[in-house]
Structure formats: C-alpha cells, structure tokens
Amino acid sequence: MKADVPKGSGSGLGETAMVPVRLAMAAIDAPLRFVQRRLGIGGMATFFLLPNMLIFGIFVLLPFFINFAYSMTGGTALFLPDRSFVGGDQYARLFDCANYADPNSCAEDTFWTAVGNTAWFVVLQVTLMILFSLVTALILNRDLMARSFWRAVFFFPVLLSPVVVGLIWKWILQRQGLLNFGLYGLGFEPYTWLNDRNWSFAATVGVSIWAHMGFYTLILLAGLQAIPKDLYEAAEMDGTRPARAFWRITLPLLMPNLLVVIVLVLIRAVQIFDEVYVLTGGGPGTSTLYITQYIYETGFATQLRNPGLAAAASILMGGVLVVLTLVQLGLGRKGEKKGARK
Amino acid sequence: MGHIKLTSVTKSFGAVDVLHDINLEIQDGEFVVFVGPSGCGKSTLLRMIAGLEKPTGGELSIDGKVVNDVPAADRGLAMVFQSYALYPHMSVRQNLAFGLENTRMPKAEIAERIAEAARMLEIEAYLERRPGQLSGGQRQRVAIGRAIVRRPVAFLLDEPLSNLDAELRGSTRAELAALHARLSATMIYVTHDQVEAMTLADRIVVLRAGRIEQIGTPLELYNRPANRFVAGFIGSPHMNFLEGTLEAAGSGTAVATLKGGHQLQVPIENRAFAAGAPITLGVRPQHITLDAGENSIPAKIRLVEALGSETVLHADVAGQKLLVVAPGQHDLAPGADIRLSLTAAPIHLFNDKGLRLERAV
Amino acid sequence: MSRLAEFIFRRRGRNGWHWTDIFTWVWLIGGLFIMFGPAVWLVGSSFKSPAALAEFPPSIMPYVTQKATIEGYDKPLDLYEVTMPDGSKKVLAEVRRIGIVSQMVSPEKPTEIVKVKIAERTPVRTMSFATSNYSEPFTHFDFVRYLWNSVFVTVTATLITLIVNSMAAFALSKYEFRGRTFAMLLILATLMVPLSVIMVPLYSIVSALGLFNNLWGVILPTVATPTGVFILRQYMLTIPDELIDAARMDKASEWQIYWRIILPLTAPALAVLAIFSVVWRWNDFLWPLIVLSRKELYTLQVGLSIYSGELNVQWHFILAMTVVTMIPVVLVFIFLQRFITTGIAGTGLK
C-alpha cells in the first residue's frame, strides 16, 4: 500500500457532515497545545500512544499475567483475592491420567477428550484446508474469464459470522435438510448427520474449511501472482514440463507464503469454537468437544464451574499457540529477508 | 531581522557525530549556500537552524536571541523542502493558508498575502488545484510561495531544485536569485551542486564530514581554495592534481619534480615550504594550454571529447591523469603525444595534509 | 498472468480441452454451488411457512397448500386436486386421513364425504412468501433489541478502534522515542494472546470494572487491536516525514498534524481497517456470549445462537433472523470486497 491522494474527498455533503467533527477537533487543540508545551514534541508521542497502551494493558496484558495466578487457585469464586491458593493442583488434575491414550482413565476426562478431538481436528482440517485453498489458488491464477468474480465466490463465506455459518449448515445437515434431499434424489434414506459421532466430527471439519478457505486462497493467490512470469517463460524456453515447473518453480517460490498460511491455519484450528458451538454444541456426546469449548464451559457455563482449571487449560493451550506464533513470526522474517534480497 | 549565529554547534545521533564545532555567522539579507557531498551534514545543519533537530552542544541564536530550546514553529523561519512537502490533500490555496491559519491571522489578511505571493510567483491560475495536479516546476513555486506568505525572518531551502529537470533548474535558479534580490531576506540554501552554489551565493559554506572546510564568496573559493577538498569540489570539470616534490627555490619560483620525473617551474611567491617536501599541484583544466613552450610537460592523449566550442582532452602524464579543456577544435587522436604548458595557469600548491600552502606573511 | 497459467496447466493442446481445463471448470462450478448454494438455500427457506419447512422432500420454492373454510368445519381444510374414478379432476377438501384413504368433501356439498386413495390426490399449492417469518420476530421477540445492540457495539467499537489505533500508529511511525521498540514488541506480543487464552481473567477484570452485562464490556476489550495498529502504521510509514516537518514549520501543533495531515492522508488504510472492524465486531460471538447474560443485552449473534439452541427450535424465525444478520456482511461483500481482498493480500490479516 502506498499513500496516494484521496480524490475529491471534499464533496458538499461530506463537508457539512464534517463541520461538527472539525469544531470538536479544533476545540481539543487548544488544551493539547498546552499539553504539548509541557511535554515537548517528543512527549506528545506518549500522549498519542497512551489510550492504546491503557486498553492493551487492562484488557490484554493484565489478564495475560493474572491468568497464571488464576491457574494456581481453586474454588468457584470469581475475583482473585477471594480464591484459595492451591499451587499446581489444577495442572496436576489436568495431567492426572492412568493411561494418556485413554481419556476415560483421566481425572479430567473431558479435557483429554477435548485435546484428542482438537488434535484430530487440527490434523484433518489443516491438511484439507491447505490442499483445497492451494488448488483453488492455482485455479484462480489461471487465465480465467471474470477472475475477480470467481475469487469472490470462494471468498464469500469468509465474511459470514460463525453463528450464521453454524446455522446455515445445521439447517442443511438436519433430517429435512438439503443434503438429505440431494441424497434422496439418488435413492438414499434421510439421515440425521449431526446425531452421528463420526459424521458430526466430519461436519465440523468440512464447515470450518468451507468458512475460511477463501481467506487462505487469497493469500496464496497473492503469492502466486507475485511470481514473475518471465521465470515460466524462461522455463518454457528450456523445454521444462509443466509439472516440473510447478514443483521446481511455483512451489519453492510460493513456499514463504505457504508456510505462513500453514501456521495461520494451525493457530486458528487449535482455537476452533464459534461455528462448532452453534453447529453441534460439542455433541453428540463429546464427539466434537474442542479445547476452547472445554475452557469456556469449565470456566463459565457449567454448574460446577472451575475458573482455576479453565485458566490452567488455557495456559497450556496458550503455550502451544505461542510456539506456533513464534514459528510464524520467524517464517515471516525469513520471507521478508528473501523479499529484500530480490 | 535574519541575523543567524552558530557558536561551537555540534550534533550527534547516538554515538555518531554528524557535526563538529560549527561556527558561522550569517548576516541579515545574505544568501548563504551550504554545499558539500551527500552525508556531509549540510541538511542536518539546516534542520538544526530550522528547529527540526536539536543541537547536541553549542549555541544557536537568531537576531541575538538564543533559540536552542525554541520550537521550530516559534523561530519565525520558513522552509522549502527537497520534496516540496506540499500537503497532498489540500488545494494550493489551502497549502498556502495552512501556516497562516495556525497563527490565527484574520481571514482577509491571509487572502491578501496569498494573492500577493501568487502574483509574485505567477501561480494564480492554479490556486484551487491539488499538488498532484501540478507539474514539478509549479509545485516548486507553490513550495516557495508557502514560505513567502509567512514573511519569515529567514528562508531555509533544502535542495529545492534537485527534483527539477536540467532546463527548468537553470531558469528557476535565475528566478530564485531575482526573488532574493526583491525580498532581500536572509536565505540559507543547501545543495550538493557546486554550480548552484557558485551562481546563487553571496557566501558559500563548504562542508565535509560534519566540518566546515571553508567559508567565502564564490570567487574566493574558486581562486583560493583552502585545501584540496575545496579545490576539487568547486569548479567544473574539477581541478587536476599532480603529485610531486618541491625542490629548492629560486627567486619567486621553485622547481617541482612530478612523479615520473618531469620537472616544472612553479611560482611560489614566498609560500612557506620545506625543500623536498611532497606536494600536490592543483591546476584547473581550463588553465592548461596545448603549447610546447619552455615550461611544458609531455603527455599522451587517451580520450578526446570534442564539444564543438571546446575540446576536452583526457591525458596521461607519466601515470597521472590530467584533464584539459582547450577552447576551439583540435584535430587530435587518442595515443598522440603532445606537450602541455602550465605557464599561464594559476597553480595551487597543497602540502601532504592537503592544506593550501599560503604565502608567508 | 495468462501465459503463466496456460503454461502451468497446458502446453500441448492449446486449442483443445486439456484435462486441467475440465478440472478447472468442474472445480469452479462446483465451488459456485458449494459456496453460494447454502446461503441461497437459507434465504429461500427463510420464506417458507413452518409447515413447508417440516416437509420432506423439501420444495425449492416456498409453497403453501391452499385452504378453504367449509361449512360445518371449524378449521380451514387443505385443498387437494383429486383424480376421480371417471378420470375427471376435481378440487376437494380433506377432512381427515385414515391410512391410505382420505376422507374428503367437496366445497359445494359440505355434507357428502368422498373417500379417496391418497395416491390419487395432490395438494393444491401456490407460491407464498411467509414474510411473517421476518415481521413477527421484530414485533414479538427481542430481535429489534438485539439488532440495535449489535449496531451499537459495531459502530462504537469501530469508531474507537479507528481513533485509538491511528493515534498509536502515528506515535509509532512518526516519532523517535525511548521505548518505541518495546511498545512495538508489546503490541506484537499481544498477537499471541488470543481471547480464548485469557477469557477467564478477562472476564474477572471486566466484572471488576462493572462492565459485566454491559455493552461496553463487549466493546472495550476489542478496540486496541494489534492488526489495526500494524495496518495503519505500515501505511503511515509511506507518508513522507518532510510533510510533518513542513507542518511544524507552519506552526501546526502535534494534534493538528495528527488530524489535519496524517488522518486525511491515511484515509485508504482507515477505510480498510473500518471495514475489517465492522465485520469483526458484527460477527463477534464468544466474548459477547460470556459478558452478556441478560436477554435484553444480547447481540444478534448471541441471540441467534441461544434461540437456535432451544429445545423447540422455531426454525422459521431462526432462518429469517439469520438472513437479517447476514445482510450487513453481504452488503460489505458486494460493495467493499475489493478493499478487503487487497487489504488481506497486502497484510495477510483477517
């Protein structure tokens, strides 16, 4: 992005609408000139940064740090001073398992179910998401008629709210839904997909891919379009086969984007909640209970809520996310360096 | 009005010293040009006077008042930036008015000042346009106009012509000179182009690596460069330098032995030197003649550039390069042997530290 | 691009159909149905009456079986077209159905019961849009309330996001000060602290500030977004510093520089952030779900999910309200998609 001049921004209507804003801004100016005299020009940087830093501090940093404190306390009380210190008990409880492969042998069996489900979800969803968005990006990168239309087609669900996504698919997958209608036409009996443990799991994977695929397609497409086309022309002159050109030119040059996308998909997949919560509510049973929902329900939604346990679980998840984010930032930096060298 | 004085001013960014001990006095109404290669600190010096950078040490005063801690807005100066820095989202008129509005000047007076500046700079026709719709030359005028309407104590101009094409640069230079004559305001002008410096300046300040190398009128710098750097920087094409040693003196002249063994008589006019000392002879290309007279040296031609009105010869004198600008046209080919005479040339002598060997007082 | 694509996928057969061409079009057309189909189906379904929604197989368009009020019967009866034994066709009303036999009456002779096999009758149906699906929630339920809450949260949060983040971005892009790198790193670090990780303590902080069950409790934690700071800062870095120097020489205060020079010039990036912010805040779900427990404070998303989770789901209302919830986002999609796609391609952010 580059700063270019907005053209004709001073239309009559806009101008009138701006009058109160202008007056307000001008009114703020007088006291701020006084502040500026006291702080100096450099000090005004602090002034500009302050509101943001305050909000960050109160709503992000502070919770982040007291989360550790929460994870070491017990009871159902909400406020930290009212809670009893229990040391590492919550963590011990989470890890109290006779056999880690079998969630039922654990003290906190739902946690391990959620972890197991999330692990499976992540593996399946990330693999398929990358595959689908890469194929779509490659196709959109072809010489298509009305390419921006096709790009929009795949991008459309990205903007939908997770609740809407969940409801749309709940409606389609229900007994009288569109899917059964289609299958009925092919001679199948209607089936209640979301009451089936395996199918509902598959549905959460499929729906989350449907909803977010367009986003990653877009990033990959941008990466593909950044590959100079004379490389392909040079390869063509060398008599390179298309498949070889894909493996030896497209894929290596797309790799920085692809890696970033993979990590982004991973980070999001680990935190999956909204659309699944609306679609299946974690069910049937605990077959689509993922880790964020476990934290939410442990911390807020159940009768026997246990904020300390939820905090401990969230810190464990946070650890995973921090590692993934650091990988992403590392990859991003590498990509930047590559870009700079070009 | 417009008297600016710098006393032992220094500036460092972190551990890097960009300006060392700058002492300079600029008189009211004077046109002073800071010139030097890029990175010499000339722009930093200007921005310090403007108030956009704070001096690390020393004292900066305007009209006798120390302004080290006075913010840029309150120094009463106006600046023309290299990129013009016109506000792209405002019309030309709004650009000119912005600074005046900030001082809560009455609207009528703002309009009057803008009209006057627009007339002076002939930009009336496009007062309602945005900078993006103007050509480079027009933008340049607007940038100057923005400074003029402020009626500043002094104008600071940071390479204002460097974004114009060569032709426009020439004509704008002349207009700037006329503008200075008309406004008779102090102007401080930064450039890396010595031609601009020579044509515009009352006085030139040559800077290198954060130090002032020499201050003087254009001709002083041309005729009596204080050191090898100034000698090489002022004048185009730049001065030739020949390495050699100075032998014992005769009356008013000495014999210089150039590298390669050629000998040359040099007027020394009582300049202080020690016999046998290594020296550098400086000769401007225009002062060398194609002449096989008594005090001449042999040279081999490597390249001939015939420009019509003059001929530029790239010659080789026993391994040292020499540039000659000979008036008129000469039928010479690369590889030819010629003789060059320095008899008529003012010869500048520099010692092994690069300093001018001055006449002993 | 064109030659590049051609080269990737087909090298021989430029005139014929290579298998990749077929694959491309299968993928695109399939994508068109899979991506748009569900939403279109949702919109179509939202106009169906509850009876039509319960039908299987469902009809594509919203149909209603015609009814007629017949003398001697309290309720209106469904009308059917019946093929009579003599081959003629007649419109009859169904009184009751026993097994495969339907007892019907003719509207002209209400007293005479005709027995018809159900295979020999088809309902008389007309297309009818159940607009009451839309109008009723607005009058009988709290949806107007939810809609207002969502609009309030979205607009307020977006305005604050723009102001707070542009100020921070200005400080971080145009000033040199001690701790600048630290502030940048701090903001960067918050990318690693998503809501799902800090929801328990954040909930307690919001409660301690008295913002539980308060729309401000939904708004404030979201407004300082690191992505917002980054988008704006990247953009502001492209604004030449000389403009700011010029404004300072023009006696502008720092605040004036911010709102008269920097903000107007950052307009394109502000527009992108505004669009993102509107979509984010409109779609927010988990955090409002936690903070808002009083019905009258629900946002649309929370209200929808609560209603759809009820035991006796009133799908006709849910579907209609889902469509309403989709509308702003679809409008953004139609009119501002270009900004969003370039924004994502440029920054890799969502």
PDB file of N, CA and C in Angstrom, chain B residues 47 52 73 77 79 81-83 85-89 98-99 101-103 146 150, chain C residues 240 242-253 256-257 260-262 264-265:
ATOM      1  N   ARG B  47      18.433  21.809   9.186  1.00  0.00           N
ATOM      2  CA  ARG B  47      17.304  21.396  10.011  1.00  0.00           C
ATOM      3  C   ARG B  47      17.491  21.827  11.463  1.00  0.00           C
ATOM      4  N   LEU B  52      14.095  21.742  13.597  1.00  0.00           N
ATOM      5  CA  LEU B  52      13.573  20.383  13.448  1.00  0.00           C
ATOM      6  C   LEU B  52      14.498  19.370  14.097  1.00  0.00           C
ATOM      7  N   ALA B  73       8.253  26.063  15.290  1.00  0.00           N
ATOM      8  CA  ALA B  73       7.127  26.929  14.948  1.00  0.00           C
ATOM      9  C   ALA B  73       7.356  28.367  15.409  1.00  0.00           C
ATOM     10  N   LEU B  77      10.964  31.179  11.061  1.00  0.00           N
ATOM     11  CA  LEU B  77      11.636  30.809   9.816  1.00  0.00           C
ATOM     12  C   LEU B  77      10.658  30.066   8.910  1.00  0.00           C
ATOM     13  N   MET B  79      10.615  27.177   5.537  1.00  0.00           N
ATOM     14  CA  MET B  79      11.498  26.217   4.886  1.00  0.00           C
ATOM     15  C   MET B  79      10.877  25.715   3.594  1.00  0.00           C
ATOM     16  N   PHE B  81      11.215  22.493   1.206  1.00  0.00           N
ATOM     17  CA  PHE B  81      11.793  21.162   1.320  1.00  0.00           C
ATOM     18  C   PHE B  81      12.156  20.588  -0.038  1.00  0.00           C
ATOM     19  N   GLN B  82      13.071  19.630   0.015  1.00  0.00           N
ATOM     20  CA  GLN B  82      13.538  18.991  -1.214  1.00  0.00           C
ATOM     21  C   GLN B  82      12.374  18.354  -1.978  1.00  0.00           C
ATOM     22  N   SER B  83      11.488  17.685  -1.241  1.00  0.00           N
ATOM     23  CA  SER B  83      10.338  17.053  -1.898  1.00  0.00           C
ATOM     24  C   SER B  83       9.161  18.016  -1.972  1.00  0.00           C
ATOM     25  N   ALA B  85       7.152  18.866   0.031  1.00  0.00           N
ATOM     26  CA  ALA B  85       6.305  18.595   1.195  1.00  0.00           C
ATOM     27  C   ALA B  85       5.015  19.395   1.152  1.00  0.00           C
ATOM     28  N   LEU B  86       4.408  19.471  -0.003  1.00  0.00           N
ATOM     29  CA  LEU B  86       3.086  20.108  -0.080  1.00  0.00           C
ATOM     30  C   LEU B  86       2.070  19.128   0.454  1.00  0.00           C
ATOM     31  N   TYR B  87       1.053  19.624   1.167  1.00  0.00           N
ATOM     32  CA  TYR B  87       0.047  18.727   1.716  1.00  0.00           C
ATOM     33  C   TYR B  87      -0.816  18.219   0.565  1.00  0.00           C
ATOM     34  N   PRO B  88      -0.745  16.929   0.262  1.00  0.00           N
ATOM     35  CA  PRO B  88      -1.362  16.442  -0.967  1.00  0.00           C
ATOM     36  C   PRO B  88      -2.885  16.521  -0.954  1.00  0.00           C
ATOM     37  N   HIS B  89      -3.477  16.591   0.231  1.00  0.00           N
ATOM     38  CA  HIS B  89      -4.944  16.567   0.303  1.00  0.00           C
ATOM     39  C   HIS B  89      -5.527  17.969   0.351  1.00  0.00           C
ATOM     40  N   PHE B  98      -2.494  27.286   5.290  1.00  0.00           N
ATOM     41  CA  PHE B  98      -2.416  26.442   6.476  1.00  0.00           C
ATOM     42  C   PHE B  98      -1.562  27.052   7.595  1.00  0.00           C
ATOM     43  N   GLY B  99      -0.364  27.488   7.234  1.00  0.00           N
ATOM     44  CA  GLY B  99       0.536  28.037   8.244  1.00  0.00           C
ATOM     45  C   GLY B  99       0.014  29.335   8.841  1.00  0.00           C
ATOM     46  N   GLU B 101      -3.210  30.231   9.058  1.00  0.00           N
ATOM     47  CA  GLU B 101      -4.371  29.921   9.909  1.00  0.00           C
ATOM     48  C   GLU B 101      -3.906  29.494  11.300  1.00  0.00           C
ATOM     49  N   ASN B 102      -2.789  28.788  11.323  1.00  0.00           N
ATOM     50  CA  ASN B 102      -2.292  28.310  12.610  1.00  0.00           C
ATOM     51  C   ASN B 102      -1.876  29.449  13.531  1.00  0.00           C
ATOM     52  N   THR B 103      -1.628  30.614  12.951  1.00  0.00           N
ATOM     53  CA  THR B 103      -1.263  31.753  13.795  1.00  0.00           C
ATOM     54  C   THR B 103      -2.488  32.620  14.086  1.00  0.00           C
ATOM     55  N   ARG B 146       4.574  29.058  -0.239  1.00  0.00           N
ATOM     56  CA  ARG B 146       4.182  28.741   1.129  1.00  0.00           C
ATOM     57  C   ARG B 146       5.152  29.381   2.129  1.00  0.00           C
ATOM     58  N   ARG B 150       4.516  33.471   4.691  1.00  0.00           N
ATOM     59  CA  ARG B 150       4.786  33.525   6.133  1.00  0.00           C
ATOM     60  C   ARG B 150       5.569  34.782   6.505  1.00  0.00           C
TER      61      ARG B 150
ATOM     62  N   PRO C 240       5.615  10.898   3.691  1.00  0.00           N
ATOM     63  CA  PRO C 240       6.956  11.454   3.895  1.00  0.00           C
ATOM     64  C   PRO C 240       7.057  12.281   5.185  1.00  0.00           C
ATOM     65  N   GLU C 242       8.890  14.730   5.664  1.00  0.00           N
ATOM     66  CA  GLU C 242       9.031  16.155   5.354  1.00  0.00           C
ATOM     67  C   GLU C 242       7.701  16.889   5.480  1.00  0.00           C
ATOM     68  N   LEU C 243       6.593  16.160   5.227  1.00  0.00           N
ATOM     69  CA  LEU C 243       5.281  16.787   5.374  1.00  0.00           C
ATOM     70  C   LEU C 243       5.077  17.237   6.814  1.00  0.00           C
ATOM     71  N   ILE C 244       5.524  16.393   7.731  1.00  0.00           N
ATOM     72  CA  ILE C 244       5.357  16.725   9.147  1.00  0.00           C
ATOM     73  C   ILE C 244       6.280  17.872   9.525  1.00  0.00           C
ATOM     74  N   ASP C 245       7.520  17.824   9.003  1.00  0.00           N
ATOM     75  CA  ASP C 245       8.437  18.948   9.233  1.00  0.00           C
ATOM     76  C   ASP C 245       7.822  20.238   8.703  1.00  0.00           C
ATOM     77  N   ALA C 246       7.247  20.153   7.514  1.00  0.00           N
ATOM     78  CA  ALA C 246       6.654  21.347   6.912  1.00  0.00           C
ATOM     79  C   ALA C 246       5.524  21.869   7.786  1.00  0.00           C
ATOM     80  N   ALA C 247       4.711  20.954   8.298  1.00  0.00           N
ATOM     81  CA  ALA C 247       3.604  21.383   9.147  1.00  0.00           C
ATOM     82  C   ALA C 247       4.126  22.006  10.430  1.00  0.00           C
ATOM     83  N   ARG C 248       5.211  21.456  10.960  1.00  0.00           N
ATOM     84  CA  ARG C 248       5.780  22.048  12.186  1.00  0.00           C
ATOM     85  C   ARG C 248       6.294  23.454  11.894  1.00  0.00           C
ATOM     86  N   MET C 249       6.936  23.627  10.728  1.00  0.00           N
ATOM     87  CA  MET C 249       7.394  24.967  10.361  1.00  0.00           C
ATOM     88  C   MET C 249       6.191  25.879  10.169  1.00  0.00           C
ATOM     89  N   ASP C 250       5.040  25.283   9.796  1.00  0.00           N
ATOM     90  CA  ASP C 250       3.815  26.058   9.606  1.00  0.00           C
ATOM     91  C   ASP C 250       3.078  26.286  10.922  1.00  0.00           C
ATOM     92  N   LYS C 251       3.753  26.067  12.007  1.00  0.00           N
ATOM     93  CA  LYS C 251       3.195  26.336  13.335  1.00  0.00           C
ATOM     94  C   LYS C 251       2.022  25.436  13.685  1.00  0.00           C
ATOM     95  N   ALA C 252       1.939  24.246  13.091  1.00  0.00           N
ATOM     96  CA  ALA C 252       0.877  23.318  13.465  1.00  0.00           C
ATOM     97  C   ALA C 252       1.273  22.607  14.753  1.00  0.00           C
ATOM     98  N   SER C 253       0.286  22.389  15.636  1.00  0.00           N
ATOM     99  CA  SER C 253       0.566  21.611  16.840  1.00  0.00           C
ATOM    100  C   SER C 253       0.583  20.137  16.447  1.00  0.00           C
ATOM    101  N   GLN C 256      -2.747  18.883  15.640  1.00  0.00           N
ATOM    102  CA  GLN C 256      -3.182  19.311  14.302  1.00  0.00           C
ATOM    103  C   GLN C 256      -2.515  18.483  13.215  1.00  0.00           C
ATOM    104  N   ILE C 257      -1.231  18.197  13.422  1.00  0.00           N
ATOM    105  CA  ILE C 257      -0.541  17.363  12.441  1.00  0.00           C
ATOM    106  C   ILE C 257      -1.262  16.034  12.340  1.00  0.00           C
ATOM    107  N   ARG C 260      -5.096  16.889  10.887  1.00  0.00           N
ATOM    108  CA  ARG C 260      -5.253  17.610   9.621  1.00  0.00           C
ATOM    109  C   ARG C 260      -4.319  17.115   8.527  1.00  0.00           C
ATOM    110  N   ILE C 261      -3.215  16.479   8.916  1.00  0.00           N
ATOM    111  CA  ILE C 261      -2.292  15.986   7.893  1.00  0.00           C
ATOM    112  C   ILE C 261      -2.344  14.459   7.836  1.00  0.00           C
ATOM    113  N   ILE C 262      -2.068  13.824   8.962  1.00  0.00           N
ATOM    114  CA  ILE C 262      -1.905  12.365   8.952  1.00  0.00           C
ATOM    115  C   ILE C 262      -3.230  11.646   8.679  1.00  0.00           C
ATOM    116  N   PRO C 264      -6.173  12.549   7.230  1.00  0.00           N
ATOM    117  CA  PRO C 264      -6.696  12.579   5.850  1.00  0.00           C
ATOM    118  C   PRO C 264      -5.852  11.753   4.890  1.00  0.00           C
ATOM    119  N   LEU C 265      -4.536  11.749   5.117  1.00  0.00           N
ATOM    120  CA  LEU C 265      -3.673  11.025   4.183  1.00  0.00           C
ATOM    121  C   LEU C 265      -3.716   9.521   4.427  1.00  0.00           C
TER     122      LEU C 265
END
